XYZ file of C-alpha atoms in Angstrom:
608
model
C 0.000 0.000 0.000
C 2.392 2.584 -1.322
C -0.215 5.319 -0.983
C 0.412 5.453 2.762
C 4.045 6.462 2.254
C 2.727 10.040 2.112
C 1.729 9.773 5.795
C 5.044 11.119 7.124
C 4.149 14.459 5.516
C 1.036 14.820 7.709
C 1.576 18.040 9.715
C 1.514 17.477 13.479
C -1.523 19.761 13.754
C -3.512 17.036 11.935
C -2.394 14.138 14.156
C -4.347 12.986 17.213
C -2.987 10.348 19.617
C -5.607 9.039 21.997
C -6.409 6.002 24.113
C -9.727 4.514 25.155
C -10.083 3.972 28.906
C -12.988 2.380 30.761
C -14.077 -0.260 33.238
C -14.281 -3.908 32.069
C -17.213 -4.529 29.670
C -18.136 -0.892 29.121
C -17.443 -1.281 25.403
C -13.873 -0.104 24.698
C -13.038 -2.784 22.135
C -16.438 -2.525 20.400
C -16.045 1.253 20.117
C -12.578 0.704 18.605
C -14.154 -1.676 16.052
C -16.703 0.961 15.017
C -14.038 3.671 14.676
C -11.945 1.364 12.452
C -15.022 0.535 10.369
C -16.185 4.147 10.090
C -12.769 5.381 8.874
C -12.428 2.527 6.361
C -9.484 0.827 8.103
C -10.918 -2.569 7.121
C -13.459 -3.623 4.509
C -16.803 -5.085 5.637
C -15.508 -8.553 4.652
C -12.378 -8.251 6.822
C -14.279 -6.821 9.779
C -14.920 -9.068 12.773
C -15.839 -8.369 16.385
C -13.016 -7.180 18.652
C -10.557 -6.701 15.773
C -7.786 -5.594 18.115
C -8.121 -8.549 20.515
C -5.932 -10.938 18.567
C -5.327 -13.596 21.258
C -7.862 -16.439 21.234
C -8.185 -16.182 25.029
C -9.017 -12.437 24.782
C -11.826 -13.111 22.331
C -13.212 -15.998 24.363
C -13.281 -14.195 27.706
C -14.267 -10.883 26.144
C -11.416 -9.027 27.854
C -8.442 -7.107 26.518
C -5.076 -8.245 27.875
C -2.555 -6.480 25.641
C -2.949 -2.833 24.625
C -3.250 -2.635 20.813
C -2.543 0.230 18.425
C -4.158 1.218 15.139
C -3.770 4.207 12.800
C -6.908 5.634 11.222
C -7.352 8.198 8.419
C -10.350 10.472 8.813
C -11.639 13.379 6.723
C -13.314 15.752 9.190
C -16.200 18.152 8.573
C -13.660 20.987 8.195
C -12.390 19.232 5.035
C -8.941 18.346 6.433
C -7.462 14.827 6.508
C -6.502 13.716 10.008
C -4.326 10.825 11.209
C -5.765 9.281 14.378
C -3.582 6.922 16.416
C -5.855 4.865 18.655
C -4.593 2.698 21.525
C -7.191 0.304 22.952
C -6.307 -0.470 26.587
C -7.280 -3.268 29.003
C -9.830 -2.493 31.727
C -8.847 -5.117 34.288
C -6.863 -4.094 37.371
C -4.168 -6.741 36.714
C -3.261 -5.063 33.438
C -3.085 -1.494 34.736
C 0.599 -1.642 33.725
C -0.428 -1.910 30.056
C -2.724 1.104 30.541
C 0.021 3.298 32.028
C 2.309 2.582 29.060
C -0.389 3.387 26.528
C -1.343 6.657 28.209
C 2.249 7.895 28.148
C 2.199 7.721 24.333
C -0.960 9.862 23.968
C -2.174 13.415 24.573
C -5.834 12.624 25.150
C -8.288 9.934 26.233
C -11.836 8.907 25.493
C -13.427 7.985 28.816
C -16.060 5.384 27.947
C -18.837 4.945 30.536
C -21.734 2.505 30.198
C -24.920 4.619 30.204
C -26.796 1.944 32.172
C -24.081 0.870 34.679
C -22.507 4.264 35.377
C -19.096 4.920 36.938
C -17.326 1.794 38.278
C -14.139 1.075 40.233
C -11.800 0.741 37.249
C -13.341 3.751 35.519
C -11.950 5.779 38.409
C -8.560 4.066 38.484
C -7.951 4.475 34.746
C -9.227 8.055 34.491
C -6.944 9.100 37.361
C -4.016 7.583 35.482
C -5.022 9.634 32.419
C -5.245 12.802 34.534
C -1.773 12.059 35.967
C -0.485 11.988 32.371
C -2.020 15.483 31.752
C -4.535 14.132 29.270
C -7.410 16.044 27.768
C -10.410 13.788 28.503
C -13.585 13.473 26.444
C -16.409 11.593 28.244
C -18.271 9.179 25.943
C -21.524 7.590 27.135
C -21.854 4.223 25.436
C -24.894 1.874 25.187
C -27.386 4.785 25.129
C -29.728 2.560 23.079
C -30.320 0.193 26.038
C -33.719 0.433 27.769
C -31.904 0.769 31.140
C -29.722 3.688 29.971
C -30.046 6.784 32.142
C -27.925 9.505 30.538
C -28.653 12.305 33.025
C -27.885 10.115 36.049
C -24.548 8.948 34.581
C -23.556 12.503 33.584
C -24.219 13.604 37.177
C -22.130 10.651 38.436
C -19.164 11.616 36.227
C -19.312 15.156 37.590
C -19.747 14.083 41.242
C -17.293 11.208 41.433
C -14.578 12.163 38.936
C -15.066 15.926 38.833
C -15.140 16.135 35.010
C -17.597 18.389 33.195
C -19.919 15.948 31.424
C -22.425 18.455 30.037
C -21.093 17.979 26.496
C -20.366 14.235 26.791
C -20.675 12.397 23.459
C -23.611 9.946 23.318
C -23.147 6.809 21.240
C -23.871 3.130 20.872
C -20.780 1.244 19.749
C -22.873 -1.832 18.955
C -25.311 -0.161 16.537
C -22.930 2.547 15.277
C -25.112 5.395 16.584
C -23.135 8.612 17.238
C -19.767 7.285 15.976
C -19.266 10.343 13.709
C -19.780 12.562 16.763
C -17.035 10.631 18.560
C -14.640 11.140 15.624
C -15.462 14.865 15.440
C -14.900 15.188 19.215
C -11.467 13.539 18.841
C -10.490 16.005 16.106
C -11.908 19.154 17.716
C -11.469 18.550 21.462
C -8.201 16.620 21.789
C -4.887 18.492 21.395
C -2.385 17.716 18.606
C 1.080 16.445 19.595
C 3.976 18.876 19.912
C 7.454 18.150 18.569
C 10.219 19.669 16.478
C 11.055 17.682 13.350
C 14.533 19.246 13.057
C 15.586 18.359 16.631
C 17.669 15.213 17.333
C 15.587 12.031 17.339
C 13.843 11.259 20.626
C 11.396 8.324 20.691
C 9.602 6.479 23.496
C 9.614 2.683 23.423
C 5.968 1.879 24.224
C 5.895 -1.899 23.807
C 7.920 -4.787 22.402
C 6.949 -8.313 21.427
C 8.541 -11.278 19.764
C 7.647 -12.357 16.242
C 8.918 -15.723 15.015
C 9.795 -14.272 11.561
C 10.908 -10.711 12.300
C 12.499 -11.117 15.746
C 11.697 -8.359 18.223
C 9.108 -5.847 17.001
C 9.180 -2.514 18.831
C 6.274 -0.065 19.104
C 7.527 3.544 19.303
C 6.070 7.015 19.726
C 8.229 9.705 18.095
C 8.509 12.748 20.394
C 10.985 14.820 18.352
C 13.037 14.408 15.205
C 12.472 11.842 12.443
C 13.162 8.111 12.202
C 14.013 6.620 8.801
C 14.743 3.151 7.416
C 18.501 2.405 7.564
C 19.102 4.906 10.397
C 21.518 3.882 13.196
C 19.679 3.997 16.543
C 20.913 3.923 20.118
C 19.023 2.745 23.231
C 19.883 5.371 25.843
C 19.420 3.049 28.862
C 21.746 0.295 27.648
C 23.858 2.176 25.084
C 23.259 -0.631 22.531
C 23.215 0.354 18.843
C 20.874 -1.014 16.145
C 20.096 -0.294 12.506
C 16.451 0.137 11.443
C 15.491 -2.701 9.048
C 11.876 -1.727 8.540
C 9.375 0.850 9.749
C 5.615 0.581 9.606
C 2.221 1.492 10.999
C -0.842 -0.618 11.837
C -3.884 0.200 9.689
C -4.801 -2.317 11.459
C -2.759 -4.437 9.003
C 0.994 -3.846 9.305
C 1.896 -1.405 6.474
C 5.489 -0.297 5.708
C 6.449 3.413 5.665
C 9.768 5.147 4.859
C 9.910 7.341 7.933
C 8.049 8.434 11.075
C 7.903 12.047 12.298
C 6.982 13.852 15.537
C 3.732 12.689 17.139
C 3.515 9.505 15.062
C 3.184 6.013 16.507
C 4.578 3.083 14.531
C 6.682 -0.058 14.758
C 10.253 -0.893 13.829
C 12.428 -3.986 13.543
C 16.182 -3.717 13.921
C 17.619 -7.246 14.396
C 17.058 -7.067 18.166
C 17.451 -10.618 19.467
C 15.843 -10.462 22.928
C 12.759 -8.595 24.124
C 14.775 -7.938 27.302
C 17.091 -5.724 25.184
C 14.112 -3.508 24.317
C 13.134 -2.308 27.776
C 9.681 -0.740 27.792
C 9.873 2.986 28.556
C 13.405 3.298 27.147
C 14.412 6.346 25.098
C 15.588 5.718 21.526
C 17.775 8.291 19.807
C 20.085 8.719 16.808
C 23.524 7.173 17.317
C 25.456 10.015 15.642
C 23.305 12.912 16.869
C 21.819 11.877 20.222
C 19.267 13.869 22.191
C 20.505 15.540 25.395
C 17.855 14.302 27.849
C 16.228 10.929 28.364
C 12.471 10.570 28.737
C 11.195 9.644 32.187
C 10.113 6.156 31.154
C 7.900 3.922 33.303
C 8.227 2.169 36.607
C 9.221 -1.454 36.037
C 6.239 -3.782 36.569
C 6.644 -5.399 39.989
C 5.141 -8.874 40.388
C 2.666 -8.912 43.273
C 1.586 -12.563 43.452
C 3.904 -15.571 43.291
C 3.157 -19.229 42.811
C 4.984 -22.379 41.784
C 4.098 -24.037 38.456
C 5.005 -27.729 38.132
C 4.287 -30.194 35.309
C 1.942 -33.065 36.266
C 4.269 -35.390 34.342
C 7.904 -34.790 35.358
C 9.005 -35.631 31.802
C 7.364 -32.383 30.579
C 9.765 -30.161 32.532
C 11.886 -29.225 29.487
C 8.721 -28.324 27.550
C 7.626 -26.115 30.449
C 11.042 -24.415 30.492
C 10.750 -23.619 26.772
C 7.136 -22.451 27.168
C 7.769 -19.992 30.030
C 10.768 -18.653 28.101
C 8.549 -17.935 25.077
C 5.795 -16.313 27.173
C 8.382 -14.108 28.881
C 9.343 -12.805 25.412
C 5.879 -11.316 24.911
C 5.033 -10.403 28.502
C 7.635 -8.318 30.309
C 5.607 -8.285 33.549
C 5.820 -12.089 33.965
C 8.926 -13.383 35.813
C 10.130 -16.915 36.555
C 12.974 -18.790 38.235
C 13.574 -22.510 38.677
C 12.649 -24.298 41.904
C 12.392 -27.874 43.141
C 9.913 -29.453 45.509
C 10.133 -32.817 47.249
C 6.449 -33.463 46.516
C 6.137 -32.030 43.011
C 9.613 -32.340 41.459
C 11.114 -29.649 39.194
C 9.170 -26.517 38.292
C 9.252 -22.718 38.244
C 8.483 -20.031 40.805
C 6.586 -17.436 38.788
C 5.646 -13.835 39.549
C 2.416 -12.207 38.320
C 0.683 -8.826 38.526
C -2.443 -10.385 40.051
C -4.679 -13.441 40.074
C -6.241 -12.867 36.644
C -2.727 -12.526 35.198
C -1.822 -15.858 36.879
C -4.950 -17.507 35.452
C -4.298 -16.160 31.942
C -0.655 -17.353 31.956
C -1.718 -20.807 33.200
C -4.380 -21.033 30.524
C -1.967 -19.927 27.801
C 0.566 -22.543 28.929
C -2.027 -25.304 28.779
C -3.560 -24.152 25.474
C -0.664 -22.913 23.423
C 1.874 -25.480 24.678
C -0.391 -28.429 25.695
C 0.997 -28.618 29.242
C -0.759 -30.114 32.279
C 0.291 -28.032 35.267
C -0.126 -27.889 39.036
C -0.007 -24.450 40.640
C 0.903 -24.127 44.318
C -1.000 -21.772 46.614
C -0.460 -18.159 45.526
C 1.605 -16.092 47.959
C 2.702 -12.463 48.143
C 6.137 -10.943 48.884
C 6.821 -10.659 52.605
C 9.606 -8.502 54.033
C 11.399 -10.205 56.906
C 13.622 -8.222 59.287
C 16.219 -10.434 60.946
C 17.616 -9.902 64.451
C 20.936 -8.742 62.919
C 19.116 -5.939 61.024
C 19.126 -7.548 57.529
C 15.894 -7.373 55.517
C 14.950 -10.338 53.295
C 12.227 -10.599 50.650
C 10.361 -13.890 50.984
C 8.597 -15.170 47.849
C 8.102 -18.766 48.915
C 6.919 -19.712 52.449
C 9.037 -22.901 52.248
C 12.226 -20.719 52.292
C 11.372 -19.006 55.576
C 14.404 -18.613 57.897
C 14.511 -20.010 61.432
C 11.917 -18.126 63.589
C 14.606 -17.504 66.246
C 16.461 -15.224 63.784
C 13.326 -13.220 62.846
C 12.695 -9.808 64.380
C 9.466 -9.005 62.469
C 7.523 -9.915 59.318
C 5.833 -7.240 57.202
C 3.130 -7.964 54.616
C 1.808 -5.795 51.758
C -1.463 -3.900 52.335
C -3.700 -2.539 49.599
C -6.250 0.209 49.307
C -9.342 -1.451 47.844
C -12.179 0.538 46.263
C -15.460 -1.366 45.949
C -18.629 -0.132 44.207
C -21.737 -2.102 45.136
C -25.520 -1.726 44.924
C -26.961 -0.739 48.295
C -28.633 -4.085 49.105
C -25.294 -6.006 49.097
C -23.407 -3.457 51.213
C -23.760 -5.409 54.489
C -22.369 -8.616 52.952
C -19.460 -6.733 51.328
C -18.521 -5.042 54.625
C -18.680 -8.406 56.454
C -16.401 -9.988 53.817
C -13.850 -7.158 54.211
C -13.963 -7.388 58.028
C -13.479 -11.166 57.885
C -10.361 -10.576 55.786
C -8.779 -8.341 58.472
C -9.793 -5.164 56.618
C -10.170 -1.702 58.142
C -12.673 0.740 56.644
C -11.425 4.085 55.341
C -14.544 5.647 53.909
C -18.094 4.945 52.793
C -20.004 7.241 50.458
C -22.959 7.054 48.085
C -23.107 7.677 44.349
C -26.831 7.600 43.522
C -28.115 4.201 44.664
C -24.631 2.660 44.775
C -22.232 2.633 47.687
C -18.491 3.244 47.336
C -16.491 1.573 50.132
C -12.756 2.090 50.562
C -10.931 -0.487 52.694
C -7.369 -1.207 53.774
C -6.843 -4.943 53.292
C -3.841 -7.286 53.551
C -3.010 -8.527 50.035
C -2.421 -11.996 51.474
C -6.171 -12.269 52.207
C -7.144 -10.966 48.763
C -5.047 -13.238 46.538
C -6.861 -16.470 47.400
C -10.497 -16.018 46.483
C -11.580 -12.534 47.555
C -12.675 -11.511 44.060
C -14.755 -14.681 43.565
C -16.414 -14.261 46.966
C -17.160 -10.606 46.265
C -18.806 -11.485 42.946
C -20.897 -14.266 44.481
C -22.204 -12.245 47.470
C -23.111 -9.291 45.231
C -24.552 -11.503 42.434
C -21.878 -10.083 40.126
C -22.825 -6.423 40.604
C -19.909 -5.251 42.774
C -16.784 -3.927 41.064
C -13.361 -3.954 42.661
C -10.089 -2.107 42.122
C -6.971 -1.985 44.270
C -3.554 -0.413 44.525
C -0.586 -1.353 46.684
C -0.119 1.078 49.548
C 2.555 -0.044 52.018
C 4.109 -2.847 54.049
C 2.890 -3.282 57.637
C 4.286 -5.600 60.280
C 1.850 -8.223 61.487
C 1.681 -11.301 63.694
C 2.384 -13.718 60.843
C 3.418 -17.340 61.272
C 4.430 -20.124 58.897
C 1.958 -22.976 58.919
C 3.297 -26.327 57.724
C 1.209 -29.337 56.758
C 2.750 -32.637 57.918
C 1.701 -35.930 56.326
C 2.968 -38.919 58.328
C 5.284 -36.517 60.234
C 6.896 -35.334 56.952
C 6.373 -31.646 55.989
C 4.835 -31.123 52.533
C 6.579 -27.967 51.306
C 4.096 -27.275 48.502
C 1.326 -26.782 51.076
C 3.160 -24.547 53.573
C 1.866 -20.965 53.831
C 2.172 -17.779 55.864
C -0.993 -16.920 57.775
C -2.027 -14.487 60.481
C -1.857 -16.151 63.907
C -5.569 -15.463 64.599
C -6.605 -17.306 61.444
C -4.019 -20.101 61.553
C -6.147 -22.616 63.452
C -9.216 -22.301 61.201
C -7.060 -22.416 58.044
C -5.089 -25.425 59.392
C -8.218 -27.341 60.360
C -9.853 -26.848 56.964
C -6.627 -27.897 55.195
C -6.327 -31.099 57.285
C -9.996 -32.005 56.737
C -9.561 -31.513 53.010
C -6.381 -33.623 52.847
C -8.054 -36.420 54.861
C -10.679 -36.814 52.130
C -8.093 -36.580 49.348
C -5.342 -38.989 50.466
C -6.349 -42.616 49.741
C -6.037 -45.150 52.637
C -2.715 -47.014 52.861
C -1.812 -50.175 54.754
C -0.989 -48.047 57.795
C -2.534 -45.141 59.715
C -1.579 -41.702 58.270
C -1.722 -38.689 60.575
C -2.232 -35.318 58.819
C -1.213 -32.378 60.981
C -1.048 -28.594 60.691
C 1.818 -27.158 62.728
C 3.272 -23.789 63.634
C 6.898 -24.468 64.508
C 6.797 -27.419 66.926
C 3.170 -26.871 67.984
C 0.451 -28.971 66.340
C -2.717 -26.883 65.843
C -4.934 -29.359 63.950
C -4.947 -33.076 63.187
C -6.908 -35.592 61.131
C -6.200 -39.305 60.621
C -6.551 -41.440 57.505
C -7.618 -44.924 58.701
C -5.521 -47.899 57.592
C -6.690 -50.615 55.255
C -6.957 -53.805 57.320
C -6.623 -57.417 56.348
C -8.718 -59.724 58.523
C -5.873 -61.872 59.997
C -8.222 -63.669 62.421
C -10.381 -65.143 59.663
C -8.659 -68.567 59.871
C -9.255 -68.930 63.650
C -12.322 -71.047 64.249
C -13.049 -71.089 67.986
C -10.152 -71.906 70.313
C -8.584 -69.648 72.867
C -8.915 -65.849 72.603
C -5.140 -65.518 73.094
C -4.583 -67.008 69.585
C -6.548 -64.135 68.027
C -4.815 -61.592 70.276
C -1.400 -62.936 69.173
C -2.262 -62.549 65.473
C -3.617 -59.010 65.996
C -0.521 -57.955 67.952
C 1.679 -59.319 65.168
C -0.318 -57.284 62.614
C -0.006 -54.183 64.798
C 3.790 -54.551 64.931
C 3.905 -54.890 61.132
C 1.803 -51.737 60.652
C 4.043 -49.842 63.062
C 7.094 -50.862 61.059
C 5.315 -49.992 57.810
C 4.440 -46.550 59.119
C 8.106 -45.988 59.939
C 9.394 -46.928 56.483
C 6.297 -46.715 54.314
C 5.999 -43.852 51.834
C 2.703 -41.960 51.580
C 1.588 -41.492 47.985
C -0.222 -38.166 47.716
C -2.069 -38.044 44.379
C -1.635 -34.936 42.209
C -5.402 -34.238 42.381
C -5.049 -33.908 46.152
C -2.609 -31.020 45.716
C -4.785 -29.281 43.168
C -7.915 -29.612 45.316
C -6.157 -28.645 48.560
C -4.732 -25.494 46.985
C -8.143 -24.325 45.803
C -9.040 -22.390 48.926
C -12.699 -22.062 49.729
C -14.090 -19.636 52.280
C -13.172 -20.749 55.774
């Protein structure tokens, strides 16, 4: 498509870079589809739902995981041709990292709010991120064609809760196409054009990088100043590494080559970069011979919040798992892994994730894309342990906990959780938060919906808080959180012993007040899951040397007295005593086989 090679000549005044932010399911991806269709980015035959969600798992679950970019050409009512660079962002709290990167590459945002649901928890979180990036924000009320839509109520909510003027909010229905031209006109007239001097030395922001089997590492860049051309020698300012541009292009949404990219433009480049790790997100790219004087601020590195061990069900699949996590790491910089071994589960990896949905998505991708059967250990968070000699350790895996005698204090991460819920479920939501050691910060009303802000320990949230919240509110409550601080707490390591042997995959850090209940439920669960052996198996939960809960798996018994017909009772007694001695010896040397299903079921925590 040689015709697009003229695009570098587009003056910056006719470029608009914007992202679409909203809560989950408020219609970001559908609105992006309509904008692509309206501007002729794809023909009717090529069009499909959620064009920009190109992972099978995104389409199936109806969520966006990776932020996607597309360049649209639009002739406005003023007769000028505009270039619109749209970045569709995820709505889920676990992918807030993707959102922050996308916003840094834009000057404005469309804030999409469902006209029937109103403002939700992630709407707030994402719009505040946009405001932090000094964005011009245009409110868009989507789904106005629904019978339940209440435009005036939602406009009032936007003004009350977010503090944005919503009097001239754009009304549309992304599903039917109603009001899409108004959205495009609002982008052109109300969002600012990018600034940037074409004659200045090249300065570009590395927005994203992913691995392509044919091209190697593909890098998404936003040009701030200067011009990037094919064949140019580039330098990564963070690492000092030099590369030569092999190809430049833009997504229309199909990848289309261009000769050069100028200020304000967003496009992709390949430059024989071997590892995605070499293209650090947020890095500044400049010209090798004529570098820019100052680096861009870049982004905070994504810090994993939740850790869990992933082990193959069949030990022979370990090498396949190693290759699979290596490949996933290429396309997901926020996923980390290191090797670990477990006596019960063999070889595997300790992996770090941004949250539970991220963990679930990675697990599902490993099983789907690489056909692996995996066991995941109980998710845990990072604890900070202060030793008596003043050293501070970060603990990712409860099995690695140092000797309690050497520990001065243990600190755990706390989050600030914002929950929106209809009034009738408020009592149940507050009880759930209190049960999870939460402390209430504030409670306010937005129309008929309550907004509760709680301080909660992340440890209590990572197991099944989100699932419980959805079930008690019949799916109506929305939840968003951000990490606040580390606080010291009375935390203890609880070990599960099977036949007096600790099972490291089941050990966990718990608050002392909740240890007994958690230990009892774990023992009861394991009792039902471990099949009977030829000897009695005690299952115990212990804190240090103190046993806090116990269950017993009864032994299988052979009837040794069956051959005794009548006679003296001492004959039977003798046979039973002999059997007892044998079982005692067996218990000493016998090995308990814990089936893999038992681990999987035991690690699925239900509400205690």
